[in-house]
Structures are given as C-alpha cells and as structure tokens.
Short mmCIF file of C-alpha atoms and ligand atoms in Angstrom, two decimals:
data_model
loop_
_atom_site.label_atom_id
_atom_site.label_comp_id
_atom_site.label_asym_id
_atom_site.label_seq_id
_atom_site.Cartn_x
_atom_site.Cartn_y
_atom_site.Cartn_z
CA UNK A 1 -56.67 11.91 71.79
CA UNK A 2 -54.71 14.86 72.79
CA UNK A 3 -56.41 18.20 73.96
CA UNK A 4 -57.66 19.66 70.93
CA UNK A 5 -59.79 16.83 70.41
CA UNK A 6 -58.02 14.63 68.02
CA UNK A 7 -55.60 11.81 67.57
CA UNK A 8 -52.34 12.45 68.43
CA UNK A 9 -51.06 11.12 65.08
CA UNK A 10 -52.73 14.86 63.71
CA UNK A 11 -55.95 15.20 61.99
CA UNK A 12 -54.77 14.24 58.85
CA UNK A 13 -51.96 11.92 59.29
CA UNK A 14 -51.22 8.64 60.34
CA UNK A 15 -49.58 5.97 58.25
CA UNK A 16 -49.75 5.31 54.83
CA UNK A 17 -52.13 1.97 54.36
CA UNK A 18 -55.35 4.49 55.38
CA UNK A 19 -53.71 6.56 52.37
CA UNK A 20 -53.62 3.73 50.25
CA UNK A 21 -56.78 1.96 51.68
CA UNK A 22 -55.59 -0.54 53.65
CA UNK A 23 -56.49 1.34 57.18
CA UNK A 24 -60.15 0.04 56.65
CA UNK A 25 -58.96 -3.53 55.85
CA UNK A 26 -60.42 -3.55 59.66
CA UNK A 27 -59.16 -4.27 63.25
CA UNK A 28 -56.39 -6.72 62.73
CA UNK A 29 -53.50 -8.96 64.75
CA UNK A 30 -50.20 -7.08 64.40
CA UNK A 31 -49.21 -10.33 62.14
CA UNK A 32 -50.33 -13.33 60.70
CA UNK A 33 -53.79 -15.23 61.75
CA UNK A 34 -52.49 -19.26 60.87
CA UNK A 35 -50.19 -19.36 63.50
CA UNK A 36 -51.46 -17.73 66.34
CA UNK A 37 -54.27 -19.90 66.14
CA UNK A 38 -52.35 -22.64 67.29
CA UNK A 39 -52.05 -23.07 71.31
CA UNK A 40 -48.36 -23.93 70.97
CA UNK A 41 -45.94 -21.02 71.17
CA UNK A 42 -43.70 -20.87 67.29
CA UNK A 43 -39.85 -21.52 67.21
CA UNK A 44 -37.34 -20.49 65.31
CA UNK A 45 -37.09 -22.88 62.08
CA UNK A 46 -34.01 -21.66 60.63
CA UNK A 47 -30.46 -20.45 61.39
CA UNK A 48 -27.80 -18.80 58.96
CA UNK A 49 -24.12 -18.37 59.34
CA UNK A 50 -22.80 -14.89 60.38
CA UNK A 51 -20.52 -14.41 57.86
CA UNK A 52 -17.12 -15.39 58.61
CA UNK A 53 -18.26 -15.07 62.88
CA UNK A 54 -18.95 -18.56 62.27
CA UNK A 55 -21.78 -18.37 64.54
CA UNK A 56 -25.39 -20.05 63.74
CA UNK A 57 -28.01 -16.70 63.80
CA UNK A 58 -31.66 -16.76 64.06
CA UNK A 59 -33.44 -15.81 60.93
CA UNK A 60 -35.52 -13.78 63.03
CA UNK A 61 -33.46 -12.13 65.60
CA UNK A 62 -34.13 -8.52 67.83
CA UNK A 63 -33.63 -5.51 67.79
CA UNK A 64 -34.00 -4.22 71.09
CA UNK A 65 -33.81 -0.59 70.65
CA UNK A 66 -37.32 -0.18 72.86
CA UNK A 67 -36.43 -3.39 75.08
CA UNK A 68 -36.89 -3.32 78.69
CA UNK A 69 -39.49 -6.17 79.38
CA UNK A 70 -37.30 -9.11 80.92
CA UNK A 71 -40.53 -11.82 80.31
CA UNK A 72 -40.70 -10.55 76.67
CA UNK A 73 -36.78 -11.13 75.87
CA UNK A 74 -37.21 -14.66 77.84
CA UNK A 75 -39.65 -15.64 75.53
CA UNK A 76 -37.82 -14.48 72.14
CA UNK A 77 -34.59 -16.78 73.61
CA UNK A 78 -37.09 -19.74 74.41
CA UNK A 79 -38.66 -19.80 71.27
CA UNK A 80 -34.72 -19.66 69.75
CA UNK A 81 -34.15 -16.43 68.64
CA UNK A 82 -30.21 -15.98 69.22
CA UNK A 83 -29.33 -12.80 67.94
CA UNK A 84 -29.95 -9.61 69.84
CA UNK A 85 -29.37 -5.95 68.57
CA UNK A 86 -28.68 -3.32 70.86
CA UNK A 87 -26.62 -0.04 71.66
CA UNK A 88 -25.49 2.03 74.46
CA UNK A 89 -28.05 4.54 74.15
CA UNK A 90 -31.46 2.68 73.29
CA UNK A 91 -33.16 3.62 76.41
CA UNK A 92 -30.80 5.40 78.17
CA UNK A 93 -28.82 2.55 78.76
CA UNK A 94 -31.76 0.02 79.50
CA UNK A 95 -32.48 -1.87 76.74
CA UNK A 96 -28.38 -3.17 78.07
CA UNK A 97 -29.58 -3.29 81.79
CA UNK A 98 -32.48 -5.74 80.57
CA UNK A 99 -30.35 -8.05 78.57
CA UNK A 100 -28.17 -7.97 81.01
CA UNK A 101 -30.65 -9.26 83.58
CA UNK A 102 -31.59 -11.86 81.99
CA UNK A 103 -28.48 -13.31 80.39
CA UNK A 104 -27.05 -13.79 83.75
CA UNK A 105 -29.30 -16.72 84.01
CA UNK A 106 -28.97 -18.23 80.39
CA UNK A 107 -26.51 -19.76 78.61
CA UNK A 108 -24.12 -17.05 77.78
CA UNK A 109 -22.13 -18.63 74.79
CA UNK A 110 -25.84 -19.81 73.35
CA UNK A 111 -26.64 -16.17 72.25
CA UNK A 112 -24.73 -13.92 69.74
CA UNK A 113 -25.44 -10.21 71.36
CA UNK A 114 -24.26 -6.77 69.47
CA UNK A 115 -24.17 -3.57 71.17
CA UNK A 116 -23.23 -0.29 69.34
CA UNK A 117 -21.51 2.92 69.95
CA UNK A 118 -22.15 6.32 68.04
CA UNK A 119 -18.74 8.07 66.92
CA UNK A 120 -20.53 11.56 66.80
CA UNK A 121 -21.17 12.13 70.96
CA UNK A 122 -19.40 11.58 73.82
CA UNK A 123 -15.76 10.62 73.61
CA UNK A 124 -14.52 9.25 70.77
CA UNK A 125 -10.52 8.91 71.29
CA UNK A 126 -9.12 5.73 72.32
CA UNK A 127 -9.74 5.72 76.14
CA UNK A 128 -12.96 7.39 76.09
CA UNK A 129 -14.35 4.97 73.28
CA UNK A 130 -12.98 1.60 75.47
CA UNK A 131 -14.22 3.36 78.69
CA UNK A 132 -18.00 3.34 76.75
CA UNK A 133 -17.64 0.13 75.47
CA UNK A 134 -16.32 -1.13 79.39
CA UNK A 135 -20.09 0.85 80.80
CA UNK A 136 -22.20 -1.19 77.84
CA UNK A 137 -20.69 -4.67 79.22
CA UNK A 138 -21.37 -3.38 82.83
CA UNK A 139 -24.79 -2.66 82.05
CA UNK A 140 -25.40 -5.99 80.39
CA UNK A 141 -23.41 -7.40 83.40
CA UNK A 142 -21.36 -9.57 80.73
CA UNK A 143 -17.56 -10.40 80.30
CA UNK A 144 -17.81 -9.77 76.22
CA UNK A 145 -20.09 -8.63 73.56
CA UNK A 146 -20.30 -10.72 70.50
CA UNK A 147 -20.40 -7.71 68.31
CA UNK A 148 -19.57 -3.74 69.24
CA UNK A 149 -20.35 -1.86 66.16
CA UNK A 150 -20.34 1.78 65.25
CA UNK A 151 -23.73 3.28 65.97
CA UNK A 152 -25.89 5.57 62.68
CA UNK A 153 -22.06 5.23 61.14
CA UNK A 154 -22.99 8.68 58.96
CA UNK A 155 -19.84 8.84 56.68
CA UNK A 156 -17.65 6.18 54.89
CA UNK A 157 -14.31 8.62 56.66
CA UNK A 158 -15.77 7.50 59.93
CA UNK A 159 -15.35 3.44 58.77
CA UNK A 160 -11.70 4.60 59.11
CA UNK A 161 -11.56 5.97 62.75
CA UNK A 162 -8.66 4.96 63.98
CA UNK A 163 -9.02 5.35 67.55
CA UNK A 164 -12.14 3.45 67.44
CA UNK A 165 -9.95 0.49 65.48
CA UNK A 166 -7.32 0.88 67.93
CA UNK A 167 -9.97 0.35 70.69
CA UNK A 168 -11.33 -2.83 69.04
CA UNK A 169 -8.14 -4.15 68.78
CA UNK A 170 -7.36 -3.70 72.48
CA UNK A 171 -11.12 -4.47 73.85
CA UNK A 172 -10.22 -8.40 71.60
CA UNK A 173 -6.60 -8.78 73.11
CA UNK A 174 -8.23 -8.88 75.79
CA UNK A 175 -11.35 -10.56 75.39
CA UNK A 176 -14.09 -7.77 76.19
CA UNK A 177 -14.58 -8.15 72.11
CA UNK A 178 -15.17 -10.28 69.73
CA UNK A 179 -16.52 -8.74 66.17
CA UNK A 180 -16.23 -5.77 64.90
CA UNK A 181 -18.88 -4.11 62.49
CA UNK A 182 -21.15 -0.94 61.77
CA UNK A 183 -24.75 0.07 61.37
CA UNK A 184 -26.10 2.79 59.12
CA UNK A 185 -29.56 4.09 57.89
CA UNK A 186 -29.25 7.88 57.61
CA UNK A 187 -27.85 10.70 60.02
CA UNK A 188 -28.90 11.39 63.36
CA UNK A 189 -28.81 15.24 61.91
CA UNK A 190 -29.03 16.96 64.79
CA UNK A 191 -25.94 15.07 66.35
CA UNK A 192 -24.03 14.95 63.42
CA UNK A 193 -25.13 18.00 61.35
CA UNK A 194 -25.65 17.77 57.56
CA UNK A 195 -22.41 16.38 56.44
CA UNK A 196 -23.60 12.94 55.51
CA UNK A 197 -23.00 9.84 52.81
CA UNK A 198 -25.47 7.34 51.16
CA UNK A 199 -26.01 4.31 53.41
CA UNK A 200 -24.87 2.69 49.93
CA UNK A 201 -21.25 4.48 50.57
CA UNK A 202 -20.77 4.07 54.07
CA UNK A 203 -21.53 0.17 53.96
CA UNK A 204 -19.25 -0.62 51.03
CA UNK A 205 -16.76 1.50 52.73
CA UNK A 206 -16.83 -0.91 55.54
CA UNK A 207 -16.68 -3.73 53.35
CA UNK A 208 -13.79 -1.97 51.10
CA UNK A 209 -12.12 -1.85 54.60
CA UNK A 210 -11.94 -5.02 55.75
CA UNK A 211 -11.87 -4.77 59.16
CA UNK A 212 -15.49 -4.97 60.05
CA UNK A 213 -17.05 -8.40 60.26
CA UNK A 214 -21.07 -7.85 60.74
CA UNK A 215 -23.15 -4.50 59.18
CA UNK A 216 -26.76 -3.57 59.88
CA UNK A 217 -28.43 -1.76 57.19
CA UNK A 218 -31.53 -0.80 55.71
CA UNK A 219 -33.21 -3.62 53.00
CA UNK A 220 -36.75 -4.17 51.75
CA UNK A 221 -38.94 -4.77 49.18
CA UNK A 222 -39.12 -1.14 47.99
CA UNK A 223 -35.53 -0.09 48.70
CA UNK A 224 -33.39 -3.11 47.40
CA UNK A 225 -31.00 -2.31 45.03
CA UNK A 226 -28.92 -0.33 47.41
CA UNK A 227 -29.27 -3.72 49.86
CA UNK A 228 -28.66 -5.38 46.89
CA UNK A 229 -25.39 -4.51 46.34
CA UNK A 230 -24.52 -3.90 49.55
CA UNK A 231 -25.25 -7.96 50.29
CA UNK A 232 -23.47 -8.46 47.12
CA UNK A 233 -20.10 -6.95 48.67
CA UNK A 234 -20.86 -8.17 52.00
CA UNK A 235 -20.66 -11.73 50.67
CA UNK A 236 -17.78 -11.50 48.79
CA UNK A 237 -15.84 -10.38 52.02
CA UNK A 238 -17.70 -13.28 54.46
CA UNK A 239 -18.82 -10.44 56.35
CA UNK A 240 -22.23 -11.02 58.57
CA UNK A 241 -25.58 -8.94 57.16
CA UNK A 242 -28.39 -8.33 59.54
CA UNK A 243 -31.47 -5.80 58.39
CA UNK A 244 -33.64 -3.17 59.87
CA UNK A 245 -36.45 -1.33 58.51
CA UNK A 246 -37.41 -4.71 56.26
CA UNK A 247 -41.03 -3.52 56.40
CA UNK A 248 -41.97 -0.30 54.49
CA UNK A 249 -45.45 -0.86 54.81
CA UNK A 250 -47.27 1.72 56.95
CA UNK A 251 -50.56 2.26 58.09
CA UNK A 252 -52.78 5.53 57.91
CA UNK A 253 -55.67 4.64 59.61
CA UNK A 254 -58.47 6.92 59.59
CA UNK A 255 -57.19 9.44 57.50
CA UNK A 256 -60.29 10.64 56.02
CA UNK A 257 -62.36 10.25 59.71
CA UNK A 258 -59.63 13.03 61.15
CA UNK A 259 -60.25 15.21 58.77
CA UNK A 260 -63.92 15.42 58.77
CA UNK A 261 -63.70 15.52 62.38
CA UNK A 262 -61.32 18.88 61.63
CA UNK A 263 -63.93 20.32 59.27
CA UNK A 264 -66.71 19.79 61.67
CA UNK A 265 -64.77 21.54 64.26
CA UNK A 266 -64.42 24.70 61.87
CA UNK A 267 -60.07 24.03 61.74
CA UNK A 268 -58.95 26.06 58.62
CA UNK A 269 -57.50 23.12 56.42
CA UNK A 270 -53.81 24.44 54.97
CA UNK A 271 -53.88 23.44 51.44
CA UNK A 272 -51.32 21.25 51.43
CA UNK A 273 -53.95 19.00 53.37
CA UNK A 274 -56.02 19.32 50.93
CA UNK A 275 -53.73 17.83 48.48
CA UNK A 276 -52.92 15.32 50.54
CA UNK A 277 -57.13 14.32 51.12
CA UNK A 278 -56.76 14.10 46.91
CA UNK A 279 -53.56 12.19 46.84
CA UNK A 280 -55.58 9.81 49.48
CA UNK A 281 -58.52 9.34 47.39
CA UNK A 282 -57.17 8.55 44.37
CA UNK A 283 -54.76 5.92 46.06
CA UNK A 284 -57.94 4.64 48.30
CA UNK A 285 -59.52 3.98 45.20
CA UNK A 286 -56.64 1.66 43.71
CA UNK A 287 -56.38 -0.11 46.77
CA UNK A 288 -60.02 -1.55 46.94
CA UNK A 289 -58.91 -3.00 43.22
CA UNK A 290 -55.45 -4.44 44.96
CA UNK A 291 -57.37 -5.90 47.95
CA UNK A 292 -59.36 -7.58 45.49
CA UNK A 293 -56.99 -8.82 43.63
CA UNK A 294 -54.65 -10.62 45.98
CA UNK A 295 -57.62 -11.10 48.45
CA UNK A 296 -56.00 -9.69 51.13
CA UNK A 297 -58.19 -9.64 54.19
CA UNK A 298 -55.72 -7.79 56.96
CA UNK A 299 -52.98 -5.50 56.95
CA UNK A 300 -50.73 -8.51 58.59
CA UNK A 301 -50.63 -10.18 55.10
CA UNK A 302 -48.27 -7.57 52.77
CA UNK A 303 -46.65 -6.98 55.91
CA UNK A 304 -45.90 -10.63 56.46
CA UNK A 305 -45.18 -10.79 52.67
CA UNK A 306 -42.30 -8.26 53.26
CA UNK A 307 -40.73 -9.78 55.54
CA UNK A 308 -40.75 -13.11 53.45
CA UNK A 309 -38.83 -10.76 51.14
CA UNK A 310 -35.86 -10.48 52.92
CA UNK A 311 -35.85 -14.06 54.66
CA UNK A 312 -35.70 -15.48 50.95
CA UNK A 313 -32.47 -14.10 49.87
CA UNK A 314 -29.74 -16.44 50.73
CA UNK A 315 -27.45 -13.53 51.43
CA UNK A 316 -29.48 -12.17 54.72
CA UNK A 317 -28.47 -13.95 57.56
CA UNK A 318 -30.64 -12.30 60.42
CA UNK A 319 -34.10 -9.52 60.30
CA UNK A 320 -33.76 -7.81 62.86
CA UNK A 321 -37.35 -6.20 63.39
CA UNK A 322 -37.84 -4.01 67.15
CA UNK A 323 -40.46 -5.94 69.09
CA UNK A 324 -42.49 -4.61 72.04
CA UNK A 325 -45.06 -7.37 72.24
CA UNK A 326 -45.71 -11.05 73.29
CA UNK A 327 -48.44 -11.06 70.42
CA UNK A 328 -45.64 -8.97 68.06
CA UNK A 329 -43.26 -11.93 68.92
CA UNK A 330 -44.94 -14.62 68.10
CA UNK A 331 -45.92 -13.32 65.13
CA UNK A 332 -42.72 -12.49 64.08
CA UNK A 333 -41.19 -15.86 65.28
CA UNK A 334 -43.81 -17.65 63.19
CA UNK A 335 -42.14 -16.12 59.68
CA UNK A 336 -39.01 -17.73 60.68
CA UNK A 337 -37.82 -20.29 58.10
CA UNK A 338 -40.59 -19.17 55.03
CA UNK A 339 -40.36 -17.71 52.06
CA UNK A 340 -42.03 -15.48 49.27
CA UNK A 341 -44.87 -17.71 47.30
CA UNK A 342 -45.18 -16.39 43.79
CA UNK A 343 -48.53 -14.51 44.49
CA UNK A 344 -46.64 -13.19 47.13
CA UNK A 345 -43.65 -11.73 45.44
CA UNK A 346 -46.63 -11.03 42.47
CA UNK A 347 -48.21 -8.65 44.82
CA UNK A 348 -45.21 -7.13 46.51
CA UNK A 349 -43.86 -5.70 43.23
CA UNK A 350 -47.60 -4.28 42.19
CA UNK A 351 -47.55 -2.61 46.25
CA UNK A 352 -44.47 -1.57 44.99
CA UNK A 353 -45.39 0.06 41.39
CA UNK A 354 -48.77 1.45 42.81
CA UNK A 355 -48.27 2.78 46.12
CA UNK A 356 -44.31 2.91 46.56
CA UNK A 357 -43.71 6.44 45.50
CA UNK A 358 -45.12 6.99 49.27
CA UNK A 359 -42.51 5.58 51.25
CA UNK A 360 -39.58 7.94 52.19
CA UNK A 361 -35.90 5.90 51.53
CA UNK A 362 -34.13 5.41 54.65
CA UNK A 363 -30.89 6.84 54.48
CA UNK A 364 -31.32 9.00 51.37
CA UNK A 365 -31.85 12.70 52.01
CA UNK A 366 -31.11 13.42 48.29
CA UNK A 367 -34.28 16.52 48.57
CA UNK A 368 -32.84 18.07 51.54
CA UNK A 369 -29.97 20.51 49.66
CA UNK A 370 -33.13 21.54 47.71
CA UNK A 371 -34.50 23.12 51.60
CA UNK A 372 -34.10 26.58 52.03
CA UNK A 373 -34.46 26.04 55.96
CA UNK A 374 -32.15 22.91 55.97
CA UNK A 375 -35.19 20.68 57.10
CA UNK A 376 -33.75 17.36 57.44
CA UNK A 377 -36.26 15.39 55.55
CA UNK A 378 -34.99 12.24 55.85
CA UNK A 379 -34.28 12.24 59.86
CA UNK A 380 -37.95 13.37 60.00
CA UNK A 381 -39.40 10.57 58.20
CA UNK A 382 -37.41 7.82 60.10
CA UNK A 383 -38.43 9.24 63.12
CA UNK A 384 -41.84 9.00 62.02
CA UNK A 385 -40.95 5.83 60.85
CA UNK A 386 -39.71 5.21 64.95
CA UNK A 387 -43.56 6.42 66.07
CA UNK A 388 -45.81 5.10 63.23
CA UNK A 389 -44.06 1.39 62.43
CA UNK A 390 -41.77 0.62 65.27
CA UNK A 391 -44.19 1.73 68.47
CA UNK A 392 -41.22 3.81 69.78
CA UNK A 393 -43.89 6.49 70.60
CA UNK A 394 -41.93 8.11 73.25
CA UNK A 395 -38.30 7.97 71.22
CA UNK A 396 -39.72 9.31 68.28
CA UNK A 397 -41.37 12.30 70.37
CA UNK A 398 -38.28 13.21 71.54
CA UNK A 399 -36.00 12.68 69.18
CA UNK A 400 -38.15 15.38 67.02
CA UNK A 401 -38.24 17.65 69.94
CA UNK A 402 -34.43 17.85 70.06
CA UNK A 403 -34.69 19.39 66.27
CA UNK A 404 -35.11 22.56 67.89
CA UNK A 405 -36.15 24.99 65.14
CA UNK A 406 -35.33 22.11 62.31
CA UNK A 407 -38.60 20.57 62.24
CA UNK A 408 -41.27 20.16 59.65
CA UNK A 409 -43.42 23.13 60.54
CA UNK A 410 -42.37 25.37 58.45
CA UNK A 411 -43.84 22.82 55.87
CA UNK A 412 -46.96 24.14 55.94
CA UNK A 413 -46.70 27.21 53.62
CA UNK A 414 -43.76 26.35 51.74
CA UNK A 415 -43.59 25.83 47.92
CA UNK A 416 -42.15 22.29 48.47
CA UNK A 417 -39.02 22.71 46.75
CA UNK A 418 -37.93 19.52 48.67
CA UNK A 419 -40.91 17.72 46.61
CA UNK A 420 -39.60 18.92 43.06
CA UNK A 421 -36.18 17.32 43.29
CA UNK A 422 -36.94 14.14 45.38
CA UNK A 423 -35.87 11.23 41.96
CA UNK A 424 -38.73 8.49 43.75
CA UNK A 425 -41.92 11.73 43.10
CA UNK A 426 -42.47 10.95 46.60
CA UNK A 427 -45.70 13.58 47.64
CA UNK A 428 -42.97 14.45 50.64
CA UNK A 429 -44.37 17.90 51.88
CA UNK A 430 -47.48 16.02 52.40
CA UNK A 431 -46.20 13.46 54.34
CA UNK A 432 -43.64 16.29 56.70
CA UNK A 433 -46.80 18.17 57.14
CA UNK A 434 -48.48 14.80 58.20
CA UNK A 435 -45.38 13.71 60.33
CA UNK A 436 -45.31 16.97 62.16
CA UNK A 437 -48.66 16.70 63.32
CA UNK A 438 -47.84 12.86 64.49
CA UNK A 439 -44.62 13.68 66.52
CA UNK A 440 -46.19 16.91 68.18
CA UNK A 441 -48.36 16.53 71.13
S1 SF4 B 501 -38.37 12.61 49.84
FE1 SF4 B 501 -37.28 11.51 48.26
S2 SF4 B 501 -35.27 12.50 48.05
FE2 SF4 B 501 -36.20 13.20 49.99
S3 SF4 B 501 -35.34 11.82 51.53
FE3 SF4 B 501 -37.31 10.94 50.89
S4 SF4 B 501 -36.82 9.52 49.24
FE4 SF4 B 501 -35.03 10.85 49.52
S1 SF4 B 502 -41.66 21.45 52.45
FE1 SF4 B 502 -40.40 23.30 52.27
S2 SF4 B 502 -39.74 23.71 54.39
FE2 SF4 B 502 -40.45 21.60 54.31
S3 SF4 B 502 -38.58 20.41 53.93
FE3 SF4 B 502 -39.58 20.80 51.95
S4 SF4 B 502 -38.57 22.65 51.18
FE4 SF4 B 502 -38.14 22.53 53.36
#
C-alpha cells in the first residue's frame, strides 16, 4: 500500500485476469498444483539441440535478468536446467557476479551460458565492445561465454555492425567466444530514441545474415505468427531459438475492490477509468462463462497452458521464462517435457478470441507515430509487463522513471489517438493510464 492508501499497482490497475475475471479465481500457487504435491523436487525431462551449437538445451532454461540468489540458480542446475540467459546490465552487473559464483564450483562445460551486450550505450567500436565483453567474463569469473549476443538489437542495420562482428571474431580466435547471436523484443526508447524496426525485421535480418547462430525473441500463444516465421527462418539456417515473454497472460487482481476503495475516499475518477470499470465488466462477465467452460480452478492453469504452447513446437529449443522463486522454479521445471492437450490448445485459442485484444504486442509500437507527445507505448507496456508478470518490481520502477517527461501521464486527458490506429483494437489508453499508476509510487 503506498501513502495514499492504496495498492501500489494504482487504484484501478493491476493485471489483466481481474479485467477478464480471473483475479477472483482465488489465492493460487504461481504454477501448477499436480506436481508440487509431490515431495520430490521435478527435473528437466527434455533437451533440444541448439541449432547448429550442437549443444543439448533444457526445454526450460533461465533467464536471469532479476538473478542474484546463488541457492535459487543451484537448484535450477540440479534439477537440469542447462541454459542460462543473461546480459551485462541485468542488475548492474549481478545477475553475472551470481552465475559466476556459482559456476566456479560446477561443471563448466555441463552448462550452455549467454550473456548480452546492448549496441546503443557505452562503447560500441571494436576495443570498447571486446573490453565489455572481457568485464562480463570477469564478472562471471569464466574463461568463455557460450553465447555473447547483441542486447534489445532495435534495428535490422545494427545485425550488420561491423565492429561488433569484428569483435566476435577476435573474442573466438581466441577462445573468450563461442556463438554469436541477438535478442530483440522492442526498443529500449529512451536509450535508443524512436528509430526502431519490427522484432519480425530485425530477427530475419539476423537470419538473412548468417553470422549469428542463437536469437531470443518474443513467441506466444497470442503473438505467433511473427514467431512463426521467425522459427520458420531460424530453422532453415540451423540457427538456435530460445523465447521470452511466452506467457501473455496477466493478472488484474482486484480491479473493481481499488476502485471502490477510490470512490469511498471521494478521488475524482478521470473518465477514462471509467471506461476502463465498463471494459472490466463486460469482460468479467465472459470470463465466469470461460471458467466454466474449461473448469479452470486457478490462474496457474492457462498460464501453464501457455507455456505448453511454445514447448510443443518442434522448432523452440529453450523457454526462457525470468524466475525469482524456489516455488516459481519448480513449477516451471515441472512443464518441462509436456505438451498442449486438445482442451488445452481448445481453450488457448478461445483466451485468445475473447480476451486477447488486451494484451499489448511486444515489440510492435505500430500506435506510437499516431502520439502527439511521442509516448512510447510499447516500452511502457513491457515495462509493465517487467512489474506485473516478471516480479522485476524494482527494474520496472526505474526503468519508467528514466522516461523523464515520456511517460503515460499525459494519458489521462488525451483523446487516445494512440487507441484509434492500434490494428489488434487493443483498449490501450486504458491500460497506459492503468500502467502509470502501477510503475509510480
Ligand atoms: S497498442 Fe496496439 S499498436 Fe500500440 S504497441 Fe500495443 S499492440 Fe502495438
Ligand atoms: S493516450 Fe494520448 S498521450 Fe497517451 S500515448 Fe495515446 S495518444 Fe499519446
């Protein structure tokens, strides 16, 4: 609760399953029940190729962008995950410094690590970009990275960075590399400014290229036909695919509570809020009939479900979901190996038809010309995405202070031209207006 007397996540916002319902499906594990039940910890069940690394990946891997819990990675590598995501700057360098303290003691060769660079701060010429890369493997006190990739890669130009190629090439003479690849799910705007491509453009690029062996990129049940043809291309060139973002599911939990708790207090309620109390009831209402339906008693289960999504295409090789918890862990662990059942899949695609026009695309940004204050949407709504879905509370709150004067409170009173020319009919001002209040204290 923050000082004017309501949650932090604003009195009208949180995440999206309150919107559509599911917030009251009641107090829930993060993840599945089945497994957890069981006294003995889950493993890994399956492993898929990299690509054309060769190397054996855990279907469940992680992405350690809020990592700095050395018991917590421990258990992930005893329970086989193999694959670990990281970059220079997740943590301020110690999301590195804890890998690195506990690889010293493992088998180095057993586990396939990735660490990333961004090509839009700090240096990016030859020296400077080998000198970064030289810090990361001090900080993760290694002799070689598996995988240095290009952090947020924003443009498909920047696949072709030549310095950064020329540093890769030097970094594998002399064994400090060994892959090559890129990541991308929509622009760190306030690093990179507005010039930007489709995460669509920038990961073909790479695989147009040639010289990158393993992407990260943005894939779910909701946005897939970008992933779709990105895994297409991907396979044709052997290159490794790993995913983030695989769940868009999010959870608005006591939507309607806050607000009557605003009311009471006498808060003038913008209009927009209004609308968004409407747009709430109306998708409250569908979701008691979809509950129903599928006989879904906790939030875990679409979640779970979307996640099956990814792990049954052939062409994904590793999820790569953050985790912050033991009880997150082993619930993710416990996915490894399954797939989608048909009810599943059945009631993915009606989530997907009913309540999908409320989930922001990563790595789109097609509204944002229509801002007159250049508002970038998209950055917004992933770092919402950060506080609401990954438990990067802290991150996200920062990252939306640094959009000094760029944030989404001039949403308020605006006509929501951003609305009118977003192609999904995505209620978007709402959800700013809802964001704002979640990432400001
Ligand atoms: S609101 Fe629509 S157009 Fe704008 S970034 Fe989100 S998905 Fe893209
Ligand atoms: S609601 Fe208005 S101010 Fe906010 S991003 Fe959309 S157009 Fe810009």
């Amino acid at each position: 609760m923050n000082k004017r007397g309501i949650s932090r996540r604003g009195f009208i916002g949180s995440s999206l399953a309150a919107m559509t319902g599911f917030g009251i499906l009641g107090k829930n594990k993060l993840y599945g029940d089945a497994q957890t039940e069981s006294a003995d910890k889950p493993k890994i069940r399956e492993y898929r190729t990299l690509g054309r690394t060769g190397f054996k990946v855990s279907d469940i891997s992680l992405g350690a962008g809020n990592l700095n819990d050395t018991a917590l990675l421990e258990a992930a590598l005893d329970m086989g995950i193999n694959y670990i995501d990281t970059a220079e700057h997740y943590g301020r360098g110690n999301s590195e410094r804890t890998i690195g303290q506990v690889m010293k003691t493992r088998d180095r060769k057993s586990v396939f690590i990735t660490t990333k660079l961004n090509l839009f701060m700090g240096k990016r010429d030859k020296e400077g970009l080998k000198a970064r890369a030289l810090r990361c493997l001090e900080r993760l006190q290694l002799d070689y990275v598996d995988c240095l990739m290009i952090h947020m890669t924003p443009t498909a130009d920047q696949v072709k960075h030549e310095p950064y190629h020329e540093a890769i090439r030097e970094l594998k003479a002399e064994g400090k590399v060994r892959y090559t690849g890129l990541s991308s799910h929509g622009l760190e705007h306030r690093l990179a400014g507005p010039a930007k491509d489709p995460m669509e453009k920038v990961v073909l690029a790479a695989a147009e290229d040639g010289r990158l062996d393993v992407v990260l990129f943005v894939y779910n049940f909701i946005q897939k036909e970008q992933g779709e043809k990105i895994l297409k291309a991907c396979k044709d060139k052997k290159m490794g695919t790993t995913l983030m973002k695989t769940n868009p599911v999010r959870f608005y939990n006591d939507i309607k509570a806050m607000f009557d708790q605003a009311k009471e207090k006498g808060r003038k309620i913008p209009e927009v809020y209004v609308k968004m109390i409407e747009e709430y009831e109306a998708h409250a209402a569908k979701a008691e009939v979809f509950k129903k339906k599928y006989d879904l008693t906790s939030n875990a289960m679409v979640r779970d479900a979307a996640i099956k999504f990814c792990l049954s295409n052939p062409d994904v090789h590793a999820v790569c979901p953050t985790i912050n918890t033991h009880e997150e862990l082993e619930n993710y662990v416990a996915l490894s190996g399954q797939r989608l059942k048909p009810t599943e899949s059945e009631m993915l695609a009606e989530y997907n038809s009913t309540f999908g026009q409320l989930y922001c695309r990563h790595a789109c940004g097609e509204c944002e010309s229509a801002c007159p204050h250049g508002i970038p949407v998209n950055t917004i709504m992933r770092y919402d995405h950060y506080f609401s879905a990954q438990g990067r509370e802290k991150h996200a709150l920062s990252k939306y202070a640094s959009l000094t004067g760029k944030n989404a409170g001039l949403c308020t009173d605006c006509a929501g031209f951003c609305e009118q020319s977003c192609p999904h009919g995505i209620p978007i001002q709402g959800l700013l207006v809802m964001a704002h209040q979640t990432l400001t204290l």
